[in-house]
Short mmCIF file of C-alpha atoms in Angstrom, two decimals:
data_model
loop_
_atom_site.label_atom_id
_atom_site.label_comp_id
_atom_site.label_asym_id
_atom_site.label_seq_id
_atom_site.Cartn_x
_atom_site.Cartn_y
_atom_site.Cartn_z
CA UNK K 243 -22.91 18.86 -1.84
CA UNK K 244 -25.58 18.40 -4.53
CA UNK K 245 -26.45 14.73 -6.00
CA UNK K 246 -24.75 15.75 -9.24
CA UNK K 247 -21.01 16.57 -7.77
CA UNK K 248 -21.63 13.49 -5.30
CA UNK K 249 -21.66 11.59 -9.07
CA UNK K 250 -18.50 13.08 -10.02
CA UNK K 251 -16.65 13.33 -7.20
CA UNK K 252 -17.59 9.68 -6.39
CA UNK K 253 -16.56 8.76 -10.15
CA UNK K 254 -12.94 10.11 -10.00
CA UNK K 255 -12.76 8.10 -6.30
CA UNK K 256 -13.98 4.93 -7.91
CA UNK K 257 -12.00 4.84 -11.59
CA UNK K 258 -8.90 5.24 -9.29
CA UNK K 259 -9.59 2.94 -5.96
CA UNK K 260 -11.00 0.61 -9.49
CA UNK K 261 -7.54 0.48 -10.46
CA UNK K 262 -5.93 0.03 -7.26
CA UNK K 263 -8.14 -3.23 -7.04
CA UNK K 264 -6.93 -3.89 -10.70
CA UNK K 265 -3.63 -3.64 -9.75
CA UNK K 266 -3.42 -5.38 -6.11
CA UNK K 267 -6.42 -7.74 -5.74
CA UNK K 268 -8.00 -5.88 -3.02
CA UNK K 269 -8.07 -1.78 -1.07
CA UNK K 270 -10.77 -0.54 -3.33
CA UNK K 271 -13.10 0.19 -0.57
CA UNK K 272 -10.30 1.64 1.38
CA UNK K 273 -8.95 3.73 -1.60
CA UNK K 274 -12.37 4.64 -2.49
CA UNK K 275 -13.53 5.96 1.44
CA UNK K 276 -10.19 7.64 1.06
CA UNK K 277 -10.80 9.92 -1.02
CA UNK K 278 -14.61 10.21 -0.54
CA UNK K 279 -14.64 11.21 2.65
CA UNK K 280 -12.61 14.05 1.81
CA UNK K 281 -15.88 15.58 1.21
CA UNK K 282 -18.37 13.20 2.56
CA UNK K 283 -19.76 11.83 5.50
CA UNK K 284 -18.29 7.81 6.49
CA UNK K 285 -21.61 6.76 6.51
CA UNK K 286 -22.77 7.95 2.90
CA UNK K 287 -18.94 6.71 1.40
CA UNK K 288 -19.37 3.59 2.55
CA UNK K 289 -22.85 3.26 1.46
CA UNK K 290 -21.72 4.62 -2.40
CA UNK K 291 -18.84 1.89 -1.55
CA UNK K 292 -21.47 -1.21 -1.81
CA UNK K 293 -22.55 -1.85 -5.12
CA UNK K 294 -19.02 -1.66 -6.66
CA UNK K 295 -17.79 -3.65 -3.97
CA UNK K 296 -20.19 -6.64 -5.11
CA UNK K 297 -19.76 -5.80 -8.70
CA UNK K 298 -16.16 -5.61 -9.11
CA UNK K 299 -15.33 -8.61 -6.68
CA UNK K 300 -17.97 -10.65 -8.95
CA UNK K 301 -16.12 -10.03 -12.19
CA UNK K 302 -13.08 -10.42 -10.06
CA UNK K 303 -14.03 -14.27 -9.34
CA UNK K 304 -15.53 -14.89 -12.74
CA UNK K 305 -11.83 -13.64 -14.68
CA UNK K 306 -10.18 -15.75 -11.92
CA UNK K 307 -11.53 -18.50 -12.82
CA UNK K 308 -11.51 -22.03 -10.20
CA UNK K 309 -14.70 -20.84 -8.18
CA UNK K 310 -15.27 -24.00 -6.67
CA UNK K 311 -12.34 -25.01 -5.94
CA UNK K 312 -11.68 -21.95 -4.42
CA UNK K 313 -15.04 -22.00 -2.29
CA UNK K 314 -14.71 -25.02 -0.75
CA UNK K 315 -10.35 -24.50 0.25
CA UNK K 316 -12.25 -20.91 1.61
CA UNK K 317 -15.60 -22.35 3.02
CA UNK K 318 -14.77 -21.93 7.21
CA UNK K 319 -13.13 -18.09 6.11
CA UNK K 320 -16.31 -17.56 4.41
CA UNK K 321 -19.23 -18.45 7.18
CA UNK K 322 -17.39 -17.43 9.55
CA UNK K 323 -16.88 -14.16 7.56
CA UNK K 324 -20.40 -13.96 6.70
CA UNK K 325 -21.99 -14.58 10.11
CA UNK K 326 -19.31 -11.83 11.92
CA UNK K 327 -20.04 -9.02 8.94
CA UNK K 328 -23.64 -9.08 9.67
CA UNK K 329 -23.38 -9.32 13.45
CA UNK K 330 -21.37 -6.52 13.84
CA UNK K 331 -23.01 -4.09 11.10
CA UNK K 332 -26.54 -4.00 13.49
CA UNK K 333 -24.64 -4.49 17.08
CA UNK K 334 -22.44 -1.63 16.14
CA UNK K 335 -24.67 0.95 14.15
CA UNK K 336 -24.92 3.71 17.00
CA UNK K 337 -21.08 2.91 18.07
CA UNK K 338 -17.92 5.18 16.84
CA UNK K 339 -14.85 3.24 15.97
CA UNK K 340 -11.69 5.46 16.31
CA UNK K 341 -10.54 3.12 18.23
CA UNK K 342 -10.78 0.16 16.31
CA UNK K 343 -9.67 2.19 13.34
CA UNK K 344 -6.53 3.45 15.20
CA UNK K 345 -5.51 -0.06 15.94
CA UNK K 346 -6.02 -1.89 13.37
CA UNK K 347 -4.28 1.36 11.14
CA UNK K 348 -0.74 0.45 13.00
CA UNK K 349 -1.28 -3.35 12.97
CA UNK K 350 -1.30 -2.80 9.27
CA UNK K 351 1.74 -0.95 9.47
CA UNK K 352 3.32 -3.28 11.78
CA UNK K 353 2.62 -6.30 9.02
CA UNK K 354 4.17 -3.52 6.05
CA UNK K 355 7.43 -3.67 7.90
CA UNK K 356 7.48 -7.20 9.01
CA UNK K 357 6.29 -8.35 5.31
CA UNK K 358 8.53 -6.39 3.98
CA UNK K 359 11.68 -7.94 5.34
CA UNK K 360 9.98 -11.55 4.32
CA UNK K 361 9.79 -12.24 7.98
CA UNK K 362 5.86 -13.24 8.19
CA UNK K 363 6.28 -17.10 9.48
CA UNK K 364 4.50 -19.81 7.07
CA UNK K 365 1.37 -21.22 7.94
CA UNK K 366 0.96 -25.19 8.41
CA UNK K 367 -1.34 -27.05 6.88
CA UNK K 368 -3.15 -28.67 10.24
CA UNK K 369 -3.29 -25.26 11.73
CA UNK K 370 -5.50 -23.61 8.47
CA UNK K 371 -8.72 -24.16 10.03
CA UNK K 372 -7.50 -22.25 12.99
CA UNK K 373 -6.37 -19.51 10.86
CA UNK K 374 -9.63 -19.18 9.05
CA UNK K 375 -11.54 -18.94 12.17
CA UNK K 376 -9.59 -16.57 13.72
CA UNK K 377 -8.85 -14.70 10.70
CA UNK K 378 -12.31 -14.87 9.50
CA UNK K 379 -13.90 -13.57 12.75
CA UNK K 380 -11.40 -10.42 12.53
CA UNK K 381 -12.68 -9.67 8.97
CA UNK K 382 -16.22 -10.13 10.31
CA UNK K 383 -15.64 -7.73 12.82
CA UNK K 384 -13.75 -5.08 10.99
CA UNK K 385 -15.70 -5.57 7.75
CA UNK K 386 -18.96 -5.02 9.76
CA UNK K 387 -17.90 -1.60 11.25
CA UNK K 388 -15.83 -0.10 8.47
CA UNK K 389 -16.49 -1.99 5.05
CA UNK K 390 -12.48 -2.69 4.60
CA UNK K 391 -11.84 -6.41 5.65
CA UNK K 392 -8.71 -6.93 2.89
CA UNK K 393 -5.93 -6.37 5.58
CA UNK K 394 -6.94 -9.40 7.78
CA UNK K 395 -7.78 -11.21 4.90
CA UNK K 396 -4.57 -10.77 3.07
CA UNK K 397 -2.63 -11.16 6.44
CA UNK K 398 -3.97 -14.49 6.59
CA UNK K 399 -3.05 -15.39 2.74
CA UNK K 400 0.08 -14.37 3.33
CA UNK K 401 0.66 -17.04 5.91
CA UNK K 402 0.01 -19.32 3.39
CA UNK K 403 2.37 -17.86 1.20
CA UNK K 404 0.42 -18.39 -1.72
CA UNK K 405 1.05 -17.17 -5.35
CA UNK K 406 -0.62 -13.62 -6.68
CA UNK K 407 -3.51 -15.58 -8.79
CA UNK K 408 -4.20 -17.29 -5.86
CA UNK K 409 -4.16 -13.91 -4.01
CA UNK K 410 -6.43 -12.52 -6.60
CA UNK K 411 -9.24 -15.44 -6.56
CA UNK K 412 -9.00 -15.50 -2.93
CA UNK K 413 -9.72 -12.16 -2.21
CA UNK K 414 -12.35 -12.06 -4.91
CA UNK K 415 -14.08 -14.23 -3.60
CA UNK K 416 -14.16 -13.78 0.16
CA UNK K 417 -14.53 -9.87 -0.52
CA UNK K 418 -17.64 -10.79 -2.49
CA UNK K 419 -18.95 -13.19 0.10
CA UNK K 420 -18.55 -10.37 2.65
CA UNK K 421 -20.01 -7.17 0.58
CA UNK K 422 -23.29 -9.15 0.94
CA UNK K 423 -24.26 -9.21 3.91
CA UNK K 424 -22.97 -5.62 4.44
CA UNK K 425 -24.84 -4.04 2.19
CA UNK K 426 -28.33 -6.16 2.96
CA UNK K 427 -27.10 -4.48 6.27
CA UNK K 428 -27.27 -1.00 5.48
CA UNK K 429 -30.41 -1.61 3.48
CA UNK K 430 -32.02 -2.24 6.58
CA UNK K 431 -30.29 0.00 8.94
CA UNK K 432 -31.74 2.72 6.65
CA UNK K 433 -28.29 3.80 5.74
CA UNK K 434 -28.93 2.63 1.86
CA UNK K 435 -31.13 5.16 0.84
CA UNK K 436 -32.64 5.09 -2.48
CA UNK K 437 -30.98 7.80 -4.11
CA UNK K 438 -27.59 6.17 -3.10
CA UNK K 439 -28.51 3.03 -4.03
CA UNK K 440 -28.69 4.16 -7.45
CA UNK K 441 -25.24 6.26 -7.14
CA UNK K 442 -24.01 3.59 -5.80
CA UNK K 443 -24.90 1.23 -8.71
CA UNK K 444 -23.83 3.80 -11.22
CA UNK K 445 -20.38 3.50 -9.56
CA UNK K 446 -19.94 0.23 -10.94
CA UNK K 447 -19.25 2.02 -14.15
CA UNK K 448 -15.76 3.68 -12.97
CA UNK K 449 -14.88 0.74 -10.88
CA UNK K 450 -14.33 -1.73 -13.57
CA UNK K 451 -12.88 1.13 -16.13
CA UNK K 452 -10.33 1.18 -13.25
CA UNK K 453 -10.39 -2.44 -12.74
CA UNK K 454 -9.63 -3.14 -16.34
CA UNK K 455 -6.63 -0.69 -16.46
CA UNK K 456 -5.12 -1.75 -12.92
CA UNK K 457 -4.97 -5.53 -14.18
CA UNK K 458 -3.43 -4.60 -17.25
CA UNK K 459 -0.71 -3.00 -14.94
CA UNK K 460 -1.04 -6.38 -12.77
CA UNK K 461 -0.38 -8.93 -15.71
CA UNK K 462 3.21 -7.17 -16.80
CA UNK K 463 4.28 -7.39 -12.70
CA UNK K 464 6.78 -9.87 -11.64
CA UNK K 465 5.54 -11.97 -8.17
CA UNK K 466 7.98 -9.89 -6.48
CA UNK K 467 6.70 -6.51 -8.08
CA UNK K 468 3.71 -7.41 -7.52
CA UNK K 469 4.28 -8.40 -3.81
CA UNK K 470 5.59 -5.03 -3.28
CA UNK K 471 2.68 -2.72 -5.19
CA UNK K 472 0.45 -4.55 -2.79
CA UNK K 473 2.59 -3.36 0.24
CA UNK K 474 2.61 -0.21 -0.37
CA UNK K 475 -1.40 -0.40 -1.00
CA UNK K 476 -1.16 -1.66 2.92
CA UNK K 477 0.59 1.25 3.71
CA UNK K 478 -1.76 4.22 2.37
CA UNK K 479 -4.47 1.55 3.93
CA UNK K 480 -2.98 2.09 7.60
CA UNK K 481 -2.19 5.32 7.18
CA UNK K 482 -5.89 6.14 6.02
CA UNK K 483 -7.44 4.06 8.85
CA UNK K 484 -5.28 6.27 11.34
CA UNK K 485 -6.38 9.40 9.66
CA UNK K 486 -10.05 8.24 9.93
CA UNK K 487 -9.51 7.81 13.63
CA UNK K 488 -8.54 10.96 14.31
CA UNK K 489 -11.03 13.16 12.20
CA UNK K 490 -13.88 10.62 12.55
CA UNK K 491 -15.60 9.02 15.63
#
């Protein structure tokens, strides 16, 4: 596929998986490989996948408003998030992940149908350093291989059971704090090419067209429409993640 038709086809994955984010807080990476790998490597996707994640996820925070607040309730999710990201993008650069993708595609699933029946149990308060480790260290290490850390992340909010503008500065920020690392990552894996770097920058362009349209959408939800938009956003996650682990190693 020529550079210019990577543009476009990239553009049409990005103004939607720009509006999913819009909509839901979080899956634009996993909307976005979606549909690009339809006719692109994983690799090159998730490379194209780097700029708009730091872009979007930035104006994300910034409309959300509270950043400091929200950094320090965040900070052990963060390091923790930080340190696992960038330890498992260079330990795991020659390794395939089906497997990893496979799992983590029904344990996505599994939290659908369990969420969905309002049976996830509450977190308490002395155990939310736990949960941020733990949590944290699975986004690491799923974030690091596949550039889609929002399922663990959003697992984890929802044992908090907090409201959607918490959801949204939450995963704005964390997903930001993340995308960092990642893509200093594939800078120096050689993975960020040049070329891509600037495709990938360009993409930024589409992503908050899409953002701007998907929060539109957002702000007219009710909590509980809202709750279940974002469910179903969990669902065409697992299902892609499966999907990736059978036609990709």
């Amino acid at each position: 596929m020529d550079y210019w038709t990577t543009l476009i086809v990239a553009g049409a994955a990005f103004l939607f998986s720009g509006a999913v984010k819009g909509l839901a807080g979080i899956g634009m990476p996993t909307a976005a490989i979606a549909l690009m790998t339809l006719f692109l490597d994983p690799r090159t996707a998730i490379a194209l996948v780097l700029f708009p994640m730091i872009g979007s996820n930035a104006w994300q925070v910034l409309r959300a408003g509270e950043l400091q607040r929200t950094a320090r309730r965040y900070a052990v999710f963060a390091v923790v998030l930080l340190g696992g990201v960038t330890l498992t993008a260079f330990a795991t650069q020659n390794t395939g992940d089906r497997a990893l993708l496979a799992v983590l595609g029904l344990v996505i699933l599994f939290f659908v149908a369990v969420s969905w029946r309002g049976l996830v149990p509450p977190l308490l308060a002395r155990h939310d350093r736990s949960a941020q480790i733990g949590f944290g260290l699975l986004a690491g290490v799923v974030g690091g291989m596949t550039a889609g850390w929002g399922a663990p992340l959003a697992m984890y909010l929802a044992t908090k059971q907090v409201d959607k503008d918490e959801f949204v500065r939450a995963t704005g920020f964390l997903i930001f704090v993340g995308s960092l690392p990642l893509c200093l990552a594939y800078i120096q894996l050689g993975f960020m090419t040049g070329p891509l770097a600037g495709a990938s920058a360009l993409m930024l362009i589409p992503t908050l067209v899409g953002f701007s349209l998907g929060e539109i959408f957002r702000n007219r939800l009710s909590a509980q429409a809202f709750r279940k938009a974002l469910l179903i956003v969990f669902v065409f996650m697992g299902l892609n993640l499966i999907r990736r682990a059978i036609w990709y190693g």
